[in-house]
mmCIF file of C-alpha atoms in Angstrom:
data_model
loop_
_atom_site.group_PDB
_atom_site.id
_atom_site.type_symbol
_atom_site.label_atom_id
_atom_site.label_comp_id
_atom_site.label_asym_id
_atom_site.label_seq_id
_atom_site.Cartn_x
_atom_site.Cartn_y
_atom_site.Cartn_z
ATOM 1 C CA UNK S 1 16.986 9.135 10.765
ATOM 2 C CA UNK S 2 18.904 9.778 13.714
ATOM 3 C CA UNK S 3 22.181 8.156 14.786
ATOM 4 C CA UNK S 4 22.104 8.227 18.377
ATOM 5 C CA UNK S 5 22.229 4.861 19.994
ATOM 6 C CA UNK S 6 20.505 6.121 23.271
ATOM 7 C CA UNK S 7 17.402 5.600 21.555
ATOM 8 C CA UNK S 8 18.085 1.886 21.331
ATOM 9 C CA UNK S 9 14.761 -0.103 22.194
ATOM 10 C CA UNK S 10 12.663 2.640 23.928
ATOM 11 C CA UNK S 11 8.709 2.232 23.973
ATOM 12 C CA UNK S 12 6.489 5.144 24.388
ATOM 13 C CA UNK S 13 2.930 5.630 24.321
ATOM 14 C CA UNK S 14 1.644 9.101 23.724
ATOM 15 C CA UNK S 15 -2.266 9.537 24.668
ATOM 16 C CA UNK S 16 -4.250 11.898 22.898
ATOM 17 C CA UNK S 17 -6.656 13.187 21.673
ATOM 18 C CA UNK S 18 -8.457 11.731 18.415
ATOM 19 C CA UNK S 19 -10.153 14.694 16.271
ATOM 20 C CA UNK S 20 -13.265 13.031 14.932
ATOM 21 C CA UNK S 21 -14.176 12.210 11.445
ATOM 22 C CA UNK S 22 -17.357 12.892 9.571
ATOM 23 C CA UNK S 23 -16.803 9.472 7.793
ATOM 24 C CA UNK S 24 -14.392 6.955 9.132
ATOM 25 C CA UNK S 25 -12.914 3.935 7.880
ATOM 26 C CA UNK S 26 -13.695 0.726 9.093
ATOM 27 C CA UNK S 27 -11.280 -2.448 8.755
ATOM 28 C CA UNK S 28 -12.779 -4.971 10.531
ATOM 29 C CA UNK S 29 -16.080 -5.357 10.406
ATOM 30 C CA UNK S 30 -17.118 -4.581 14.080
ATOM 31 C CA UNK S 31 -17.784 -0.791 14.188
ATOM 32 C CA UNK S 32 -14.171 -0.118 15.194
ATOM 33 C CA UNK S 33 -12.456 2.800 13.387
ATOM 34 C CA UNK S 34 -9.255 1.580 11.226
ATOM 35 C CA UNK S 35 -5.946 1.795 13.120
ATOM 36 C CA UNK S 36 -3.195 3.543 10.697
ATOM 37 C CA UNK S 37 0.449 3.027 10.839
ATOM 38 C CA UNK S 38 3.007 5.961 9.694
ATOM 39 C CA UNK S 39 6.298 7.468 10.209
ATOM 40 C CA UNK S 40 6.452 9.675 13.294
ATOM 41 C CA UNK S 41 5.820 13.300 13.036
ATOM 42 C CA UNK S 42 9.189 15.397 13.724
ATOM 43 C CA UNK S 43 11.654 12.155 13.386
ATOM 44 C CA UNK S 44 14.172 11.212 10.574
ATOM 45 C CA UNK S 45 16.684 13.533 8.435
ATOM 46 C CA UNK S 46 13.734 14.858 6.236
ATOM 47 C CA UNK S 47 10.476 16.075 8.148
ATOM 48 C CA UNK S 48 7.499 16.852 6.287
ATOM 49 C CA UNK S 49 5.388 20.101 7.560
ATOM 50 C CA UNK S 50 2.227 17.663 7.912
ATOM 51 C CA UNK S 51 3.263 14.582 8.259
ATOM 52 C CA UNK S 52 6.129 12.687 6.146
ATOM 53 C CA UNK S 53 4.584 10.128 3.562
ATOM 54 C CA UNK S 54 7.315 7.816 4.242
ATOM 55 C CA UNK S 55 10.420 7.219 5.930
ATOM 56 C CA UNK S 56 14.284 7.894 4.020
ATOM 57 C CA UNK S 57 17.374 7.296 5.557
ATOM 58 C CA UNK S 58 20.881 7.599 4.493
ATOM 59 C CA UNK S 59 24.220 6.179 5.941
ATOM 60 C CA UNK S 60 27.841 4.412 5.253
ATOM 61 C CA UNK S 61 28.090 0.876 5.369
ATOM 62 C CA UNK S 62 28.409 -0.445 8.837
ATOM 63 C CA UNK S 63 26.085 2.751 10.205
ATOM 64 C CA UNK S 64 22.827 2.229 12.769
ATOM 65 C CA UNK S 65 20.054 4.289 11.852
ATOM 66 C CA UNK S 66 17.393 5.245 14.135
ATOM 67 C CA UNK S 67 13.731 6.247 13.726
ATOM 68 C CA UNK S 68 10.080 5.769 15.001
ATOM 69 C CA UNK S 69 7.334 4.584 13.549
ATOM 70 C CA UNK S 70 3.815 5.819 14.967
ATOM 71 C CA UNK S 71 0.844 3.371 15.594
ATOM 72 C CA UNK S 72 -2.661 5.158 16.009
ATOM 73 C CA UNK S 73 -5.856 3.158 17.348
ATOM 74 C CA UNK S 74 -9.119 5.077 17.174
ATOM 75 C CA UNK S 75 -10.891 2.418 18.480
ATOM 76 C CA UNK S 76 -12.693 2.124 22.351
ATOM 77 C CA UNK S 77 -10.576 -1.070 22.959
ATOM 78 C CA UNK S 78 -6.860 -2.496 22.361
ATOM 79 C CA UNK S 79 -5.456 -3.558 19.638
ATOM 80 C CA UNK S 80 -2.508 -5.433 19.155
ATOM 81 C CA UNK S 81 -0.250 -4.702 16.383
ATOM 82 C CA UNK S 82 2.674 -6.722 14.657
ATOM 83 C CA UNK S 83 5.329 -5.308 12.793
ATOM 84 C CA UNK S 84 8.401 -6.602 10.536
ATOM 85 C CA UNK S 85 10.763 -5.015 8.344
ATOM 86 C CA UNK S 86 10.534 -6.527 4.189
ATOM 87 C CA UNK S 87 12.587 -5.675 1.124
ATOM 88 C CA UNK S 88 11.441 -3.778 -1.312
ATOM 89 C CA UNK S 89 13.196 -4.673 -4.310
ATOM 90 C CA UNK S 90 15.055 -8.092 -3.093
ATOM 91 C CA UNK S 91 17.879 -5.405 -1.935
ATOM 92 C CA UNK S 92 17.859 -7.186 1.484
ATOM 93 C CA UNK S 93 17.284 -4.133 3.389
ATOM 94 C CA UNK S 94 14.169 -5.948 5.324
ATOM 95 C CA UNK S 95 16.360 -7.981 6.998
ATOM 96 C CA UNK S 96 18.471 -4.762 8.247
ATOM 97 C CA UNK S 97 15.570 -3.240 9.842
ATOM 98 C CA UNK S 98 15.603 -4.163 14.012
ATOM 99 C CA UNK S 99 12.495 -3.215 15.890
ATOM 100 C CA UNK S 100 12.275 -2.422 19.640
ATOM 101 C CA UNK S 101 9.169 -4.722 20.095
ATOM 102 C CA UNK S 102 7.556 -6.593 16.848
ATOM 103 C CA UNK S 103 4.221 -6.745 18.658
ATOM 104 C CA UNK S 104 2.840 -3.826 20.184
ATOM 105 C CA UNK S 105 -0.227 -3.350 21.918
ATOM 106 C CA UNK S 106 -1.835 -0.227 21.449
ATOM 107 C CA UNK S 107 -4.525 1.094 24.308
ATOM 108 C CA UNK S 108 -7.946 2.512 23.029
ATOM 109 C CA UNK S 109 -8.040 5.899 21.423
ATOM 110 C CA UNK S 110 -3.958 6.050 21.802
ATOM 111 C CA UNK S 111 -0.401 6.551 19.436
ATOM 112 C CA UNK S 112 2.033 4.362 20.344
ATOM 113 C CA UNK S 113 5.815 5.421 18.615
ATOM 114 C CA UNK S 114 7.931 1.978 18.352
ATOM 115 C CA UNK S 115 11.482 3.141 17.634
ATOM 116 C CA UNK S 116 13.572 1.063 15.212
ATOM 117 C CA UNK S 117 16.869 0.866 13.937
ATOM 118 C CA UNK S 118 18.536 0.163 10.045
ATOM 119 C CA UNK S 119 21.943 -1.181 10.788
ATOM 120 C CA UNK S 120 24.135 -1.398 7.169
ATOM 121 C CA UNK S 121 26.185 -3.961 7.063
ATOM 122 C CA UNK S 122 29.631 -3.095 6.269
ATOM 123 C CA UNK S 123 29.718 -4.464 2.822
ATOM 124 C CA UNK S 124 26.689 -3.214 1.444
ATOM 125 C CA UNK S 125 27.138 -1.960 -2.253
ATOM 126 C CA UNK S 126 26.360 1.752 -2.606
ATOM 127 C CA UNK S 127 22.925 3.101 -4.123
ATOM 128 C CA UNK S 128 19.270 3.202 -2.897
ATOM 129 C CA UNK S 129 18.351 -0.323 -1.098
ATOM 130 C CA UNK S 130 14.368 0.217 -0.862
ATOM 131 C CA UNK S 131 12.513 -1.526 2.330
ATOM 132 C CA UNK S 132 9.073 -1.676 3.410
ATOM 133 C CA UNK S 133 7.795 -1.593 7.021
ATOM 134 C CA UNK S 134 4.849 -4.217 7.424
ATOM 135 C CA UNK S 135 2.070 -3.608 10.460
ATOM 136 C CA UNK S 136 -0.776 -6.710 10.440
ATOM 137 C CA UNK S 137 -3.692 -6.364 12.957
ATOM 138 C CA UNK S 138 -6.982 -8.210 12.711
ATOM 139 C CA UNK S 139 -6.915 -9.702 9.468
ATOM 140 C CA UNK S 140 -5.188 -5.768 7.884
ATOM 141 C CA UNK S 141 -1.786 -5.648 6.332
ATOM 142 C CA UNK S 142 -0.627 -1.769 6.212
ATOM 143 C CA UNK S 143 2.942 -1.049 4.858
ATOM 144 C CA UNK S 144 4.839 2.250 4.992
ATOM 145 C CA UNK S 145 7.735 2.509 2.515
ATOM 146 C CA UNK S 146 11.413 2.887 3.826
ATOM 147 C CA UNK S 147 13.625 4.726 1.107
ATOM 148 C CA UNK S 148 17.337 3.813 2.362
ATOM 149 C CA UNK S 149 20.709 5.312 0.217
ATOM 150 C CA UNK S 150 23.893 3.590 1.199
ATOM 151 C CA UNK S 151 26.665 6.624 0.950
ATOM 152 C CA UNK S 152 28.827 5.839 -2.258
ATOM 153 C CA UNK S 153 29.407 5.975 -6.030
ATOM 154 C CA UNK S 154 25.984 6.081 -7.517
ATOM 155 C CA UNK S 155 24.860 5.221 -11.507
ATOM 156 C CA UNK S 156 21.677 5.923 -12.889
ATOM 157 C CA UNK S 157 21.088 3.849 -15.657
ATOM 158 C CA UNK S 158 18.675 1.969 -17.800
ATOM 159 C CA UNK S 159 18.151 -0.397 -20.835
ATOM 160 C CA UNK S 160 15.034 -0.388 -23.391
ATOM 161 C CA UNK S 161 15.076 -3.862 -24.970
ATOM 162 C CA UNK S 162 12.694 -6.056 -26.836
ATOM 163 C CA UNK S 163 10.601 -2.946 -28.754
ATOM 164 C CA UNK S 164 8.063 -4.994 -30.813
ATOM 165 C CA UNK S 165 4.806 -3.793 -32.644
ATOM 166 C CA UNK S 166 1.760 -6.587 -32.519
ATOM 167 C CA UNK S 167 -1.946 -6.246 -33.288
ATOM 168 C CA UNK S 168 -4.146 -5.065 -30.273
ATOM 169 C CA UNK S 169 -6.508 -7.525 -28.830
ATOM 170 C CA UNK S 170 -9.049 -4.676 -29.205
ATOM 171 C CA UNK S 171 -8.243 -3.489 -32.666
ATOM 172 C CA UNK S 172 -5.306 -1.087 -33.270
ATOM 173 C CA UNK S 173 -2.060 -1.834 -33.019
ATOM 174 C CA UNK S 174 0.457 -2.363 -29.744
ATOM 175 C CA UNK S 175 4.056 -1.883 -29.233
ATOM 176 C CA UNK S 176 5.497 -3.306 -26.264
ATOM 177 C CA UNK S 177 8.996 -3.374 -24.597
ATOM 178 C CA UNK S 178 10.742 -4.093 -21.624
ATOM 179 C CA UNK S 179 12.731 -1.479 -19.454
ATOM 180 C CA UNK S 180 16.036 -2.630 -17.496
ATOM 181 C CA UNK S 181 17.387 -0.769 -14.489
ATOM 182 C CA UNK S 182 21.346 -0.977 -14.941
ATOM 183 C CA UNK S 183 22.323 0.782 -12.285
ATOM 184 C CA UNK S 184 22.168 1.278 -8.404
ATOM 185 C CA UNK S 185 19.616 3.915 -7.760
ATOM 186 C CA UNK S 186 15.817 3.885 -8.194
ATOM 187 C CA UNK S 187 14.502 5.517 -11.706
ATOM 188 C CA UNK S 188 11.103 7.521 -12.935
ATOM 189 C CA UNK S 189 11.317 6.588 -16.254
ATOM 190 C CA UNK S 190 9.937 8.948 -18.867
ATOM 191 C CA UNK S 191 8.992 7.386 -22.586
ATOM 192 C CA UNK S 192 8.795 9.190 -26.014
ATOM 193 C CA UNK S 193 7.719 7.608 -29.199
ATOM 194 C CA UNK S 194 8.397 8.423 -32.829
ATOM 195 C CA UNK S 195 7.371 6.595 -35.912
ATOM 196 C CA UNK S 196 7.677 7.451 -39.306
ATOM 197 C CA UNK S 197 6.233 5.783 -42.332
ATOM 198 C CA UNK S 198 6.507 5.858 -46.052
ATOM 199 C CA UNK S 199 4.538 9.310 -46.289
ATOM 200 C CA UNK S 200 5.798 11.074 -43.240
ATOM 201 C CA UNK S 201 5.598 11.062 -39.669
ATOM 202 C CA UNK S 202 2.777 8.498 -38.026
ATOM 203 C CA UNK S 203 3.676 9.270 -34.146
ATOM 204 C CA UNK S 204 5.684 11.885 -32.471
ATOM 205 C CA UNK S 205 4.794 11.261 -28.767
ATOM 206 C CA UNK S 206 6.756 13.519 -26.363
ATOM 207 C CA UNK S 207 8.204 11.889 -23.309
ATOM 208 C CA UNK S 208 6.104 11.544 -20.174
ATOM 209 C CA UNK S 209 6.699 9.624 -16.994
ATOM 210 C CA UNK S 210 6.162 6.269 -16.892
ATOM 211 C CA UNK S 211 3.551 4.542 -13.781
ATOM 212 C CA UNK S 212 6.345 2.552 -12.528
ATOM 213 C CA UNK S 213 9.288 2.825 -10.377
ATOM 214 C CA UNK S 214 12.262 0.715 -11.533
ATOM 215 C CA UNK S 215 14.242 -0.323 -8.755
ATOM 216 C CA UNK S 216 17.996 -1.741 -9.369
ATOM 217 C CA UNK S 217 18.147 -4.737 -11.115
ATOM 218 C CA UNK S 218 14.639 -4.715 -11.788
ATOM 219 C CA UNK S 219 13.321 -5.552 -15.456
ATOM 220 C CA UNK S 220 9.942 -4.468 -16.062
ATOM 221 C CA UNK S 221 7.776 -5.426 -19.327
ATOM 222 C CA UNK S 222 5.322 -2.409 -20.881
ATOM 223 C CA UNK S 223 2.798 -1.625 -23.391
ATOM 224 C CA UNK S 224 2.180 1.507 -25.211
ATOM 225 C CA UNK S 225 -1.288 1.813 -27.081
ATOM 226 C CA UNK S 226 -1.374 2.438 -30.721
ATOM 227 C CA UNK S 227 -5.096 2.784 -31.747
ATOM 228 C CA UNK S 228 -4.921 5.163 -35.045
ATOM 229 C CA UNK S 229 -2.029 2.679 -36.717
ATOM 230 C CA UNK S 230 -1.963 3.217 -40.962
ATOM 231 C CA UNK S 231 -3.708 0.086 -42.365
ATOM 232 C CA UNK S 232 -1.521 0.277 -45.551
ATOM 233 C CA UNK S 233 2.462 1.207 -44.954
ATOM 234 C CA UNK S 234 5.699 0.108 -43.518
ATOM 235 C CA UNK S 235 7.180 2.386 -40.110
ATOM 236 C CA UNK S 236 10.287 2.580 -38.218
ATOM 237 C CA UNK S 237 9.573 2.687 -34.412
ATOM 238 C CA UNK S 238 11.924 4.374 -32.366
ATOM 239 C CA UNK S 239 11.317 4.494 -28.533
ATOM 240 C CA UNK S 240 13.396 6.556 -26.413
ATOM 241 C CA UNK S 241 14.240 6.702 -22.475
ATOM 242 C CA UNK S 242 15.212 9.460 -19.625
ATOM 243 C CA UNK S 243 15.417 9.143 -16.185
ATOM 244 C CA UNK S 244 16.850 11.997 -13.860
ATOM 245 C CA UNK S 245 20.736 11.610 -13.347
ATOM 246 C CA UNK S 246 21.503 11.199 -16.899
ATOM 247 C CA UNK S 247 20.408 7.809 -17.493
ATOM 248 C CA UNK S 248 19.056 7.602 -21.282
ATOM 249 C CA UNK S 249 18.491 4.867 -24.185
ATOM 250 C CA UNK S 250 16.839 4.431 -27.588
ATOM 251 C CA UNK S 251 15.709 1.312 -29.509
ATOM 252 C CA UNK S 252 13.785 0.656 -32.848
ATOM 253 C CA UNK S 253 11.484 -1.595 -34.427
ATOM 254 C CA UNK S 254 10.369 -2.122 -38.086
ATOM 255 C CA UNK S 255 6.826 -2.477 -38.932
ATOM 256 C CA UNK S 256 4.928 -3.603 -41.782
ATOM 257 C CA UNK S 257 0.827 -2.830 -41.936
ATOM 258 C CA UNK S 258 -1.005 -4.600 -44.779
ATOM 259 C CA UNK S 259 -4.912 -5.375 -45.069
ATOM 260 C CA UNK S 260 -4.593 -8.810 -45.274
ATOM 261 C CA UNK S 261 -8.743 -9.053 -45.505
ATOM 262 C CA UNK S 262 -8.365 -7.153 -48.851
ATOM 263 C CA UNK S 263 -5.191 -8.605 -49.929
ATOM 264 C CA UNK S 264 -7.501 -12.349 -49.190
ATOM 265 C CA UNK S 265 -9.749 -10.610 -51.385
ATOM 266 C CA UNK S 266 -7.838 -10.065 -54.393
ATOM 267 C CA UNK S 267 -6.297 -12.986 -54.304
ATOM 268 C CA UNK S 268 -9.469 -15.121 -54.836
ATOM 269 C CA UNK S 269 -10.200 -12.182 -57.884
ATOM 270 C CA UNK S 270 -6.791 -13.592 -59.036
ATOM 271 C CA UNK S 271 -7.257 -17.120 -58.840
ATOM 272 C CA UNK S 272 -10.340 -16.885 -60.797
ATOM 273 C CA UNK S 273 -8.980 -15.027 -63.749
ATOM 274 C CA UNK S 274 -6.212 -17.420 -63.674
ATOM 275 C CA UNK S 275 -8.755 -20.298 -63.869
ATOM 276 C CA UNK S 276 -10.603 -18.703 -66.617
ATOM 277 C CA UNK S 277 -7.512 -17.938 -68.466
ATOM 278 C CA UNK S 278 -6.737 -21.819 -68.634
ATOM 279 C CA UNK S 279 -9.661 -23.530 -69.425
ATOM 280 C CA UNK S 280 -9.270 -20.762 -72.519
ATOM 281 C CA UNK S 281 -5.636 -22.021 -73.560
ATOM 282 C CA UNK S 282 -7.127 -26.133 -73.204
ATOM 283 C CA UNK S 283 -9.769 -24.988 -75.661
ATOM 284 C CA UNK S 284 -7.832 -23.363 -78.256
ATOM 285 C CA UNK S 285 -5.477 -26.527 -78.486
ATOM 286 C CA UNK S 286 -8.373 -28.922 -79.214
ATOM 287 C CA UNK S 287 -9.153 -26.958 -82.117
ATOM 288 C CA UNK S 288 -9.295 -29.228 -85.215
ATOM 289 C CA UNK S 289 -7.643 -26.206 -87.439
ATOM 290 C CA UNK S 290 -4.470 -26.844 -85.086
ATOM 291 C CA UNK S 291 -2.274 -30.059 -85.524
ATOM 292 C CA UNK S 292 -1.700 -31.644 -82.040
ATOM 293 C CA UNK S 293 1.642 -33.066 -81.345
ATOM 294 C CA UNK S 294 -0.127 -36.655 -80.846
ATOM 295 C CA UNK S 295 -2.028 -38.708 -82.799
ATOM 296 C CA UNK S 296 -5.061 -40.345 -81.964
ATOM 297 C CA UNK S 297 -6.254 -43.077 -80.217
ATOM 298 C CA UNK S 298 -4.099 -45.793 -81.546
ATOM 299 C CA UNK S 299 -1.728 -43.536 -84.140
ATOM 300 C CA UNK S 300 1.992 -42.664 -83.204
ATOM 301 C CA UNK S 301 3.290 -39.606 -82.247
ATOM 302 C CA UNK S 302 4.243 -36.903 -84.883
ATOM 303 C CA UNK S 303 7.741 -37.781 -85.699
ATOM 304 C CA UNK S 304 10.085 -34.440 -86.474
ATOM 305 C CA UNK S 305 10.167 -34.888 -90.501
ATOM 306 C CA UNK S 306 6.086 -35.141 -90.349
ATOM 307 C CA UNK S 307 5.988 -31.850 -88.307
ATOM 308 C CA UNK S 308 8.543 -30.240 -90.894
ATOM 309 C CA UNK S 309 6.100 -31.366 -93.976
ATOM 310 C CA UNK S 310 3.427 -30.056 -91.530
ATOM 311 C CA UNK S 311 4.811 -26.764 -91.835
ATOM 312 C CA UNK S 312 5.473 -26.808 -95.403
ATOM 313 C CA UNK S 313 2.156 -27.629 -96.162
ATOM 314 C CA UNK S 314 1.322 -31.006 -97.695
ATOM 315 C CA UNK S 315 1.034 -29.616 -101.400
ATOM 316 C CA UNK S 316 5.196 -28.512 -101.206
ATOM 317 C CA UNK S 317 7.275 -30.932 -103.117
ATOM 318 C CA UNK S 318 10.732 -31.128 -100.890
#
């Protein structure tokens, strides 16, 4: 972006000519080609050769930033366009970002460039405060991203916290995790895994980048698939963290993998054998070679002289 306030709330329109398409989009149903929305070719402090993806700007707290952002209709007839600035990642840079008009209309086969301005307020924290421009036209939402670094001290730095391995809902095994960004500039996360079991190493997993972009403050929950998990042994889980500028953590998790179907198994083996086994021991102690420690029906209990005699045999004289 530029800093010059002479380009303060300045509307142009640029005509031209529309190279045609061998299949174009449609977004509303009526024939019409889809208007686009993007940053302006040639603006900002970082222009792309062909055409810059999105827009990044970069000041002090308390600067103005300036920029365009292009509006192209393809169509044969008007179309009016609407566009607001939104945060990002609850940074409150939306509300920063000033418009010369928030509804354009754009003429038939025609660019129109709407400059806009990013003014930091004087007390915002330094590090990356992501915003989003938002064009809506005929029932179509189009956003183009705004990446916006306030000059100052800047951290990059991240948490891994809550590593736990579960079973799959599809078989296998899961571990999941959640990623916190501690510090105040966005991350690309990269992930490696290691696990090691009683018998050796189970995963070794080098680190590759992550489908998510962690903006400050922002805690995101993950899952990373474990399909070939042992069915029998116990692993240590260790899952470890990068992100460029240094930022870097580690954190384990203990798992235990047992078949419980078999274990089920062998348990009802078990119980049977113990069954078995007592029905044997009743048995042997209603044998009539083996002197109970009751009488019968009606008779007292052995007394502890008749058990002595009992032992000596009833032919020994004491």
């Amino acid at each position: 972006m530029r800093s010059s306030s002479a380009r303060a709330a300045v509307l142009c329109a640029a005509v031209l000519g529309l190279v045609a398409v061998a299949s174009p989009a449609y977004a509303d149903g009526a024939g019409s080609p889809a208007w686009s929305v993007a940053p302006s070719a040639g603006e900002g402090t970082r222009p792309a050769k062909d055409g810059r993806p999105s827009f990044y700007a970069e000041g002090a707290p308390g600067a103005v930033l300036h920029d365009t952002v292009a509006v192209t209709n393809p169509a044969p007839r008007p179309r009016t366009v609407s566009l607001r600035g939104a945060d990002a990642g609850g940074g409150g840079s939306g509300g920063w970002i000033r418009f010369a008009e928030r509804r354009v209309e754009v003429p038939p086969r025609t660019r129109a460039e709407v400059p806009f301005t990013v003014t930091v307020p004087p007390g915002a924290v330094p590090g990356d405060h992501p915003g989003t421009i938002v064009a809506s036209a005929g029932g179509r939402t189009e956003r183009v991203r705004l990446h916006l670094r306030v000059e100052g001290p800047t951290l990059a730095a991240l948490t891994i916290e809550h590593v736990k391995v579960s079973e799959a809902d599809k078989g296998g095994r899961r571990i999941t995790y959640e990623l916190v960004n501690r510090g105040n500039t966005v991350l690309a996360p990269k992930l490696a895994v290691h696990a090691e079991g009683v018998f050796g190493t189970l995963v070794d997993r080098p680190a590759r980048t992550l489908p998510v972009e962690l903006l400050p403050g922002r805690r995101v929950s993950l899952t990373e698939p474990w399909p070939d998990a042992p069915a029998l042994d116990a692993a240590s889980v260790r899952l470890t963290v990068t992100a460029p500028g240094g930022a870097r953590d580690s954190a384990t998790a203990s798992a235990r993998f047992v078949p419980w179907g078999a274990v089920a198994g062998g348990g009802a083996g078990l119980l049977v054998v113990a069954g078995g086994a007592f029905h044997l021991v009743r048995g042997r102690r209603r044998d009539p070679e083996v002197p109970e420690l009751a009488g019968g029906q009606g008779q007292e209990p052995y007394t502890g002289r008749e058990l002595a005699e009992a032992g000596r045999g009833r032919g020994e004289k004491r």
